[in-house]
Every structure is written in C-alpha cells, then in structure tokens.
Tab-separated table of N, CA, C and O in Angstrom:
chain	number	residue	atom	x	y	z
U	1	MET	N	0.190	51.048	43.591
U	1	MET	CA	1.635	51.169	42.715
U	1	MET	C	2.024	52.658	43.081
U	1	MET	O	0.937	53.571	43.263
U	2	ASN	N	2.832	51.759	42.946
U	2	ASN	CA	3.902	53.099	43.468
U	2	ASN	C	4.453	53.741	42.490
U	2	ASN	O	4.348	53.404	41.923
U	3	MET	N	5.071	55.356	42.467
U	3	MET	CA	4.965	56.050	41.763
U	3	MET	C	5.810	57.738	41.889
U	3	MET	O	5.200	57.886	42.990
U	4	ARG	N	6.002	58.900	41.498
U	4	ARG	CA	6.243	59.947	41.289
U	4	ARG	C	4.906	60.923	40.906
U	4	ARG	O	4.455	60.304	39.842
U	5	PHE	N	5.015	61.790	42.056
U	5	PHE	CA	3.532	62.921	41.566
U	5	PHE	C	3.643	63.477	40.063
U	5	PHE	O	2.452	62.970	39.424
U	6	PRO	N	4.438	63.544	39.254
U	6	PRO	CA	4.584	64.321	38.204
U	6	PRO	C	4.066	62.801	36.659
U	6	PRO	O	3.418	63.046	35.761
U	7	HIS	N	4.209	61.780	37.191
U	7	HIS	CA	3.598	60.741	36.146
U	7	HIS	C	2.288	60.339	36.459
U	7	HIS	O	1.672	59.670	35.551
U	8	LEU	N	1.705	61.437	37.176
U	8	LEU	CA	0.213	60.657	37.494
U	8	LEU	C	-0.610	61.767	36.362
U	8	LEU	O	0.132	62.742	35.588
U	9	LYS	N	-2.143	61.329	36.062
U	9	LYS	CA	-2.410	62.379	35.257
U	9	LYS	C	-3.092	63.153	35.873
U	9	LYS	O	-3.759	62.764	36.556
U	10	ILE	N	-3.905	63.979	35.664
U	10	ILE	CA	-5.010	64.733	35.933
U	10	ILE	C	-6.089	63.912	35.837
U	10	ILE	O	-6.529	63.692	34.599
U	11	GLY	N	-6.437	64.528	37.228
U	11	GLY	CA	-8.032	63.583	37.531
U	11	GLY	C	-7.900	62.426	37.960
U	11	GLY	O	-8.594	61.590	38.732
U	12	GLN	N	-6.092	61.297	38.345
U	12	GLN	CA	-6.232	60.601	38.691
U	12	GLN	C	-6.059	61.203	40.324
U	12	GLN	O	-5.376	61.722	40.782
U	13	GLN	N	-6.435	59.271	41.184
U	13	GLN	CA	-6.325	59.606	42.535
U	13	GLN	C	-5.179	58.762	43.253
U	13	GLN	O	-5.315	57.548	42.495
U	14	PHE	N	-4.600	59.676	44.342
U	14	PHE	CA	-3.811	58.565	44.793
U	14	PHE	C	-3.448	59.216	46.551
U	14	PHE	O	-4.360	60.118	46.698
U	15	GLU	N	-2.269	58.540	46.997
U	15	GLU	CA	-2.546	58.673	48.525
U	15	GLU	C	-1.378	59.165	48.733
U	15	GLU	O	-0.052	58.550	47.951
U	16	TYR	N	-0.999	59.734	49.529
U	16	TYR	CA	0.187	60.742	49.721
U	16	TYR	C	0.037	61.415	51.803
U	16	TYR	O	-0.940	61.466	52.188
U	17	GLN	N	1.239	60.531	52.639
U	17	GLN	CA	1.148	60.349	53.781
U	17	GLN	C	-0.498	60.547	54.231
U	17	GLN	O	-0.349	61.437	55.086
U	18	GLY	N	-0.634	59.612	54.249
U	18	GLY	CA	-1.952	58.823	54.702
U	18	GLY	C	-3.159	59.696	53.986
U	18	GLY	O	-4.231	59.251	55.007
U	19	LYS	N	-3.198	60.229	53.102
U	19	LYS	CA	-4.394	61.290	53.255
U	19	LYS	C	-5.021	60.723	51.212
U	19	LYS	O	-3.410	60.419	50.650
U	20	ARG	N	-5.646	60.631	51.557
U	20	ARG	CA	-6.106	60.515	49.873
U	20	ARG	C	-6.430	61.862	48.917
U	20	ARG	O	-6.983	62.948	49.055
U	21	TYR	N	-6.086	62.419	47.651
U	21	TYR	CA	-5.573	63.320	46.804
U	21	TYR	C	-6.822	62.837	45.352
U	21	TYR	O	-6.462	61.654	45.016
U	22	THR	N	-6.918	64.228	44.902
U	22	THR	CA	-6.970	63.767	43.082
U	22	THR	C	-6.089	65.160	42.697
U	22	THR	O	-6.310	66.180	42.862
U	23	LYS	N	-5.052	64.356	41.813
U	23	LYS	CA	-4.387	65.608	40.585
U	23	LYS	C	-5.501	66.542	40.179
U	23	LYS	O	-6.289	66.163	39.645
U	24	THR	N	-4.975	67.788	40.514
U	24	THR	CA	-5.460	68.723	39.278
U	24	THR	C	-4.672	69.709	38.746
U	24	THR	O	-5.308	70.187	37.922
U	25	GLY	N	-3.746	69.512	38.924
U	25	GLY	CA	-2.572	70.367	38.388
U	25	GLY	C	-1.380	70.278	38.289
U	25	GLY	O	-1.279	68.620	38.898
U	26	PRO	N	-0.277	70.187	37.674
U	26	PRO	CA	1.549	70.067	37.582
U	26	PRO	C	2.502	69.802	38.816
U	26	PRO	O	2.383	68.925	39.579
U	27	LEU	N	1.954	71.030	40.232
U	27	LEU	CA	1.785	70.409	41.906
U	27	LEU	C	0.799	70.618	42.285
U	27	LEU	O	1.271	70.614	43.390
U	28	THR	N	-0.164	70.701	41.780
U	28	THR	CA	-1.368	70.200	42.480
U	28	THR	C	-2.571	69.455	42.721
U	28	THR	O	-2.716	69.028	42.100
U	29	ALA	N	-3.120	69.028	44.108
U	29	ALA	CA	-4.043	68.119	44.304
U	29	ALA	C	-5.249	68.606	44.931
U	29	ALA	O	-5.134	69.607	45.895
U	30	SER	N	-6.088	68.196	44.973
U	30	SER	CA	-7.348	68.665	46.193
U	30	SER	C	-7.807	66.898	46.898
U	30	SER	O	-7.450	66.060	46.608
U	31	GLU	N	-7.826	67.418	48.470
U	31	GLU	CA	-7.829	66.204	49.095
U	31	GLU	C	-9.190	66.053	49.148
U	31	GLU	O	-10.001	66.844	49.314
U	32	GLU	N	-9.426	64.568	49.012
U	32	GLU	CA	-10.645	64.299	49.099
U	32	GLU	C	-11.663	64.442	50.153
U	32	GLU	O	-12.498	64.905	49.987
U	33	ALA	N	-11.240	63.924	51.323
U	33	ALA	CA	-11.956	64.707	52.373
U	33	ALA	C	-12.226	66.302	52.886
U	33	ALA	O	-13.614	66.151	53.409
U	34	THR	N	-11.492	66.915	52.115
U	34	THR	CA	-11.679	68.378	52.741
U	34	THR	C	-11.962	68.897	51.276
U	34	THR	O	-12.482	70.519	51.856
U	35	GLY	N	-11.146	68.656	50.722
U	35	GLY	CA	-11.568	69.654	49.272
U	35	GLY	C	-10.277	70.397	49.619
U	35	GLY	O	-10.486	71.418	48.181
U	36	GLU	N	-9.764	70.614	50.388
U	36	GLU	CA	-8.718	71.694	50.346
U	36	GLU	C	-7.419	71.380	48.977
U	36	GLU	O	-7.383	70.276	49.253
U	37	SER	N	-6.851	72.985	48.204
U	37	SER	CA	-5.701	71.937	47.682
U	37	SER	C	-4.798	71.909	47.823
U	37	SER	O	-4.295	72.805	49.613
U	38	ALA	N	-3.354	71.166	47.717
U	38	ALA	CA	-2.664	71.584	48.658
U	38	ALA	C	-1.596	71.334	47.213
U	38	ALA	O	-1.622	70.596	46.098
U	39	MET	N	-0.255	71.643	47.453
U	39	MET	CA	0.849	71.636	46.790
U	39	MET	C	1.390	70.717	47.175
U	39	MET	O	1.771	69.978	48.576
U	40	ILE	N	2.001	69.493	45.923
U	40	ILE	CA	2.971	68.181	46.000
U	40	ILE	C	4.136	68.591	45.550
U	40	ILE	O	4.138	68.813	43.914
U	41	ARG	N	4.804	67.906	45.941
U	41	ARG	CA	6.389	67.867	45.220
U	41	ARG	C	6.635	67.436	44.545
U	41	ARG	O	5.911	65.902	44.423
U	42	ARG	N	7.315	67.453	43.263
U	42	ARG	CA	7.249	66.274	42.199
U	42	ARG	C	8.148	65.495	42.610
U	42	ARG	O	8.098	64.614	41.887
U	43	SER	N	8.691	65.297	43.457
U	43	SER	CA	9.813	64.341	43.989
U	43	SER	C	8.692	63.267	44.852
U	43	SER	O	9.055	61.951	45.434
U	44	ALA	N	7.897	63.849	45.046
U	44	ALA	CA	6.541	62.823	46.250
U	44	ALA	C	6.591	61.442	45.222
U	44	ALA	O	5.557	61.512	44.780
U	45	GLU	N	7.052	60.470	46.734
U	45	GLU	CA	6.586	59.281	45.474
U	45	GLU	C	5.078	59.139	46.750
U	45	GLU	O	4.135	59.237	47.572
U	46	VAL	N	3.765	58.595	45.114
U	46	VAL	CA	2.704	59.052	45.614
U	46	VAL	C	1.945	56.851	45.283
U	46	VAL	O	2.923	56.358	44.842
U	47	THR	N	0.763	56.506	46.056
U	47	THR	CA	0.367	55.753	45.432
U	47	THR	C	-0.579	55.683	44.955
U	47	THR	O	-2.093	56.372	45.539
U	48	LEU	N	-0.938	55.185	43.482
U	48	LEU	CA	-2.335	55.231	42.333
U	48	LEU	C	-3.300	54.426	43.160
U	48	LEU	O	-2.884	53.447	43.741
U	49	VAL	N	-4.684	55.068	43.332
U	49	VAL	CA	-5.653	54.596	43.361
U	49	VAL	C	-5.949	53.735	42.420
U	49	VAL	O	-6.256	54.015	41.312
U	50	ASP	N	-6.221	52.303	42.035
U	50	ASP	CA	-6.440	51.702	41.424
U	50	ASP	C	-7.739	52.069	40.351
U	50	ASP	O	-8.868	51.998	40.821
U	51	GLY	N	-7.193	52.297	39.141
U	51	GLY	CA	-7.798	53.090	38.145
U	51	GLY	C	-8.950	54.166	38.447
U	51	GLY	O	-10.105	54.260	38.138
U	52	ALA	N	-8.642	54.901	39.401
U	52	ALA	CA	-9.587	55.773	40.036
U	52	ALA	C	-9.598	57.814	39.792
U	52	ALA	O	-8.539	57.518	39.295
U	53	ALA	N	-10.520	58.080	39.136
U	53	ALA	CA	-10.456	59.164	38.829
U	53	ALA	C	-11.759	59.802	38.506
U	53	ALA	O	-12.548	59.577	39.314
U	54	SER	N	-11.778	61.220	39.275
U	54	SER	CA	-12.888	61.870	39.582
U	54	SER	C	-13.631	62.273	38.660
U	54	SER	O	-13.171	62.184	37.202
U	55	GLY	N	-14.570	62.099	39.625
U	55	GLY	CA	-16.259	62.091	38.703
U	55	GLY	C	-16.140	62.996	37.150
U	55	GLY	O	-16.562	62.671	36.093
U	56	ILE	N	-15.685	64.444	37.890
U	56	ILE	CA	-15.788	64.963	36.596
U	56	ILE	C	-14.745	65.308	35.468
U	56	ILE	O	-14.723	65.244	34.382
U	57	LEU	N	-14.261	64.075	35.838
U	57	LEU	CA	-12.731	63.936	34.875
U	57	LEU	C	-12.666	62.470	34.131
U	57	LEU	O	-11.898	62.220	32.830
U	58	GLU	N	-13.812	61.694	34.331
U	58	GLU	CA	-13.945	60.560	34.019
U	58	GLU	C	-14.262	60.774	32.587
U	58	GLU	O	-14.022	60.141	31.485
U	59	LYS	N	-15.175	61.603	32.404
U	59	LYS	CA	-15.351	62.007	30.874
U	59	LYS	C	-14.460	62.818	30.298
U	59	LYS	O	-14.394	63.177	30.990
U	60	GLN	N	-14.465	63.138	28.788
U	60	GLN	CA	-14.075	63.804	28.018
U	60	GLN	C	-14.514	65.302	28.285
U	60	GLN	O	-15.706	65.783	28.423
U	61	VAL	N	-13.572	66.430	29.005
U	61	VAL	CA	-14.301	67.726	29.369
U	61	VAL	C	-13.003	68.431	28.386
U	61	VAL	O	-11.848	68.115	28.079
U	62	LYS	N	-14.069	69.375	27.692
U	62	LYS	CA	-13.410	70.354	26.426
U	62	LYS	C	-12.185	71.142	27.167
U	62	LYS	O	-12.435	71.557	28.316
U	63	GLN	N	-11.366	71.239	26.508
U	63	GLN	CA	-10.215	72.162	27.331
U	63	GLN	C	-10.029	73.270	26.551
U	63	GLN	O	-9.212	73.904	27.495
U	64	SER	N	-10.686	73.820	25.547
U	64	SER	CA	-10.504	74.743	24.965
U	64	SER	C	-11.841	75.611	25.279
U	64	SER	O	-12.896	75.118	24.204
U	65	PHE	N	-12.741	76.854	25.277
U	65	PHE	CA	-13.399	77.343	25.461
U	65	PHE	C	-13.525	78.936	24.485
U	65	PHE	O	-12.243	80.257	24.884
U	66	SER	N	-14.144	79.341	23.811
U	66	SER	CA	-14.588	80.856	23.332
U	66	SER	C	-14.584	81.746	24.445
U	66	SER	O	-15.393	80.946	24.907
U	67	ARG	N	-14.661	82.646	24.191
U	67	ARG	CA	-14.951	83.932	25.054
U	67	ARG	C	-16.653	83.781	24.919
U	67	ARG	O	-16.873	83.760	26.880
U	68	GLU	N	-17.704	83.549	24.408
U	68	GLU	CA	-18.570	83.713	24.330
U	68	GLU	C	-19.576	82.474	25.255
U	68	GLU	O	-19.845	82.283	25.775
U	69	GLU	N	-18.483	81.064	25.162
U	69	GLU	CA	-18.779	80.111	25.611
U	69	GLU	C	-18.250	80.077	26.866
U	69	GLU	O	-19.118	79.339	28.507
U	70	VAL	N	-17.635	80.443	27.442
U	70	VAL	CA	-17.107	81.366	29.239
U	70	VAL	C	-17.812	81.904	29.787
U	70	VAL	O	-18.529	81.597	30.611
U	71	ILE	N	-18.271	83.013	29.099
U	71	ILE	CA	-18.969	83.867	29.771
U	71	ILE	C	-20.636	82.669	29.858
U	71	ILE	O	-21.441	83.178	30.788
U	72	GLU	N	-21.256	82.107	28.628
U	72	GLU	CA	-22.119	81.213	29.099
U	72	GLU	C	-22.160	80.319	30.066
U	72	GLU	O	-22.952	80.068	31.205
U	73	LEU	N	-21.225	79.449	30.594
U	73	LEU	CA	-20.487	79.172	31.502
U	73	LEU	C	-20.662	79.691	32.839
U	73	LEU	O	-21.444	78.944	33.039
U	74	CYS	N	-20.429	80.650	32.766
U	74	CYS	CA	-20.426	81.631	34.080
U	74	CYS	C	-21.715	81.620	34.216
U	74	CYS	O	-22.625	82.054	35.398
U	75	ARG	N	-22.491	82.293	33.367
U	75	ARG	CA	-24.179	82.885	33.615
U	75	ARG	C	-24.897	81.328	34.002
U	75	ARG	O	-25.784	81.236	35.078
U	76	GLY	N	-24.633	80.395	33.637
U	76	GLY	CA	-25.355	78.630	33.944
U	76	GLY	C	-24.785	78.513	35.515
U	76	GLY	O	-25.767	77.868	36.053
U	77	TYR	N	-23.611	78.670	35.588
U	77	TYR	CA	-23.004	78.394	37.026
U	77	TYR	C	-24.169	79.169	38.153
U	77	TYR	O	-24.361	78.852	39.201
U	78	ARG	N	-23.895	80.143	37.814
U	78	ARG	CA	-24.462	81.653	38.273
U	78	ARG	C	-25.888	80.987	38.731
U	78	ARG	O	-26.636	80.768	40.065
U	79	THR	N	-26.875	80.683	37.635
U	79	THR	CA	-27.978	80.379	37.270
U	79	THR	C	-28.033	79.034	38.486
U	79	THR	O	-29.111	79.420	39.299
U	80	ARG	N	-27.253	78.040	38.387
U	80	ARG	CA	-27.581	76.619	39.141
U	80	ARG	C	-26.724	76.776	40.589
U	80	ARG	O	-27.652	76.476	41.779
U	81	LEU	N	-26.150	77.720	40.985
U	81	LEU	CA	-26.315	78.668	42.289
U	81	LEU	C	-26.747	79.589	42.711
U	81	LEU	O	-27.169	78.850	44.343
U	82	THR	N	-27.645	80.260	42.086
U	82	THR	CA	-28.717	81.080	42.724
U	82	THR	C	-30.158	79.541	43.262
U	82	THR	O	-30.106	80.076	44.261
U	83	GLN	N	-30.042	78.879	41.885
U	83	GLN	CA	-31.306	78.068	42.427
U	83	GLN	C	-30.832	76.867	44.154
U	83	GLN	O	-31.346	76.607	44.623
U	84	GLU	N	-29.598	76.284	43.742
U	84	GLU	CA	-29.053	75.531	44.993
U	84	GLU	C	-29.460	76.638	46.299
U	84	GLU	O	-29.518	75.829	47.383
U	85	SER	N	-28.755	77.361	46.280
U	85	SER	CA	-29.482	78.265	47.375
U	85	SER	C	-29.862	78.320	47.905
U	85	SER	O	-30.218	78.505	49.419
U	86	GLN	N	-30.909	78.867	46.897
U	86	GLN	CA	-32.484	78.764	47.410
U	86	GLN	C	-33.076	77.967	47.987
U	86	GLN	O	-33.500	77.792	49.004
U	87	THR	N	-32.500	76.764	47.635
U	87	THR	CA	-32.921	75.671	48.302
U	87	THR	C	-32.376	75.212	49.308
U	87	THR	O	-33.328	74.392	50.500
U	88	ILE	N	-31.373	75.206	49.907
U	88	ILE	CA	-30.917	75.644	51.341
U	88	ILE	C	-31.083	76.350	52.434
U	88	ILE	O	-30.620	76.391	53.391
U	89	ALA	N	-31.469	77.573	51.887
U	89	ALA	CA	-31.677	78.714	52.825
U	89	ALA	C	-33.128	78.855	53.745
U	89	ALA	O	-34.162	77.295	53.806
U	90	ASP	N	-32.780	79.374	55.096
U	90	ASP	CA	-33.862	79.131	55.966
U	90	ASP	C	-34.857	79.465	55.805
U	90	ASP	O	-35.099	80.048	54.765
U	91	GLU	N	-36.074	79.191	56.309
U	91	GLU	CA	-37.524	79.836	55.852
U	91	GLU	C	-37.698	81.302	55.855
U	91	GLU	O	-38.241	81.375	55.583
U	92	ASN	N	-36.318	81.766	56.994
U	92	ASN	CA	-36.585	83.385	56.184
U	92	ASN	C	-35.707	83.902	54.949
U	92	ASN	O	-35.872	85.024	55.192
U	93	GLY	N	-35.290	82.731	54.232
U	93	GLY	CA	-34.437	83.152	53.374
U	93	GLY	C	-32.963	83.398	53.403
U	93	GLY	O	-32.316	83.869	52.277
U	94	PHE	N	-32.855	83.559	54.715
U	94	PHE	CA	-31.472	83.064	54.774
U	94	PHE	C	-30.533	81.891	54.815
U	94	PHE	O	-31.023	80.781	55.058
U	95	LEU	N	-29.271	82.687	54.487
U	95	LEU	CA	-28.443	81.733	53.906
U	95	LEU	C	-26.797	81.686	54.519
U	95	LEU	O	-26.318	82.390	54.793
U	96	HIS	N	-26.588	80.821	55.257
U	96	HIS	CA	-25.152	80.645	56.515
U	96	HIS	C	-23.925	80.881	55.230
U	96	HIS	O	-24.143	79.884	54.494
U	97	LEU	N	-23.036	81.719	55.778
U	97	LEU	CA	-22.032	81.461	55.049
U	97	LEU	C	-21.058	80.059	54.961
U	97	LEU	O	-20.717	79.902	53.845
U	98	GLU	N	-21.406	79.478	55.912
U	98	GLU	CA	-20.900	77.860	55.825
U	98	GLU	C	-21.483	77.337	55.067
U	98	GLU	O	-20.525	76.721	53.811
U	99	GLN	N	-22.727	77.123	54.801
U	99	GLN	CA	-23.592	76.211	53.410
U	99	GLN	C	-23.169	76.924	52.667
U	99	GLN	O	-23.029	76.000	51.302
U	100	LEU	N	-22.779	77.786	51.884
U	100	LEU	CA	-23.126	78.730	50.652
U	100	LEU	C	-21.383	78.107	50.005
U	100	LEU	O	-21.241	77.868	49.137
U	101	LEU	N	-20.597	78.500	51.038
U	101	LEU	CA	-19.475	77.677	51.324
U	101	LEU	C	-19.158	76.370	50.686
U	101	LEU	O	-18.594	76.112	49.504
U	102	ILE	N	-19.964	75.877	51.091
U	102	ILE	CA	-20.647	74.279	50.622
U	102	ILE	C	-20.355	73.916	49.340
U	102	ILE	O	-20.430	73.209	48.742
U	103	LEU	N	-21.438	74.752	49.123
U	103	LEU	CA	-22.442	75.181	48.055
U	103	LEU	C	-20.970	75.485	46.827
U	103	LEU	O	-21.912	74.519	45.453
U	104	ILE	N	-20.611	76.528	47.246
U	104	ILE	CA	-19.693	76.776	45.832
U	104	ILE	C	-18.724	75.753	45.954
U	104	ILE	O	-18.201	75.149	44.600
U	105	LYS	N	-17.990	75.024	46.602
U	105	LYS	CA	-16.995	73.935	46.503
U	105	LYS	C	-17.458	72.662	46.096
U	105	LYS	O	-16.439	71.663	45.461
U	106	ASP	N	-19.086	72.494	45.312
U	106	ASP	CA	-19.498	71.255	45.790
U	106	ASP	C	-19.082	70.935	43.475
U	106	ASP	O	-19.590	71.563	42.765
U	107	ASP	N	-18.373	69.823	43.663
U	107	ASP	CA	-18.201	69.563	41.954
U	107	ASP	C	-19.188	69.074	41.339
U	107	ASP	O	-19.639	69.125	40.567
U	108	ASP	N	-20.180	68.483	41.944
U	108	ASP	CA	-21.756	67.741	41.211
U	108	ASP	C	-22.295	69.480	40.851
U	108	ASP	O	-22.838	69.579	39.106
U	109	LEU	N	-21.936	69.914	40.635
U	109	LEU	CA	-22.990	71.550	40.286
U	109	LEU	C	-21.757	71.950	39.273
U	109	LEU	O	-22.506	72.444	38.142
U	110	ILE	N	-20.776	72.208	39.806
U	110	ILE	CA	-19.942	72.669	38.088
U	110	ILE	C	-20.095	71.554	36.902
U	110	ILE	O	-20.714	71.586	36.448
U	111	GLU	N	-20.157	70.124	37.943
U	111	GLU	CA	-20.163	69.215	36.398
U	111	GLU	C	-21.573	69.055	35.863
U	111	GLU	O	-21.656	69.090	34.693
U	112	SER	N	-22.627	69.695	37.051
U	112	SER	CA	-23.524	69.811	35.646
U	112	SER	C	-24.188	70.835	34.657
U	112	SER	O	-24.675	70.375	34.130
U	113	ILE	N	-23.159	71.942	34.614
U	113	ILE	CA	-23.323	72.925	33.524
U	113	ILE	C	-22.466	72.330	32.535
U	113	ILE	O	-22.294	73.155	31.455
U	114	LEU	N	-21.609	71.642	32.592
U	114	LEU	CA	-20.250	71.155	31.673
U	114	LEU	C	-21.268	70.350	30.585
U	114	LEU	O	-21.768	69.327	30.813
C-alpha cells in the first residue's frame, strides 16, 4: 500500500527507495538494516509493510514521565548496559568501541527496562 510519509504512524514499517525503515518521528525514520536515522521528506511516497510495527512500539508505551521516573529509567538502562557490556568484554575485561556502540543501539536492551 503506497502512501505519503506523514500518514504513517510512529512505529510503522515501510519501504522507501529500496530500503526498509521504521518511522521514529514526524520527519525521521530508522533504517532496519543499519539502525541509522534518516530524514524523510513529507512528500515522500512510501510503501507500507503490511501490519508491521517495530517491537518496542507494538505495545503501549507510556508517553509522559515524571522527573523521578526518568531518573529511574536512566539508572535501569545504565545497570543493564553495564551488565551486558561485562558479558561481551574479552578475558582481560576490555571492550572494543565497536562492540559498545552496537550494545548502545540495541533496542531489545532499551525495551527490557520499559
């Protein structure tokens, strides 16, 4: 189904210029293959991927948080990031930057604390 980019809901998956994306904002999308953010023109004609939504956005996500809730979510993320980075560190306890960046971009890690 073809439609203009603004008509997509956040979290819907679509194809544009031969690549698959997930809408993340009014003018932004995340490329599925790389996770990189991209600006998409309002006038862009996109193809909706039937019924597809990103895993984190399939469930209802709270839209408003108090200061204390944000601090607690950040602490939870920091704890999980520390735990996960320790599991992928080498035998000397070293972690390569590339490994850390992949871990930081991991949506499953973020979803686990929501």
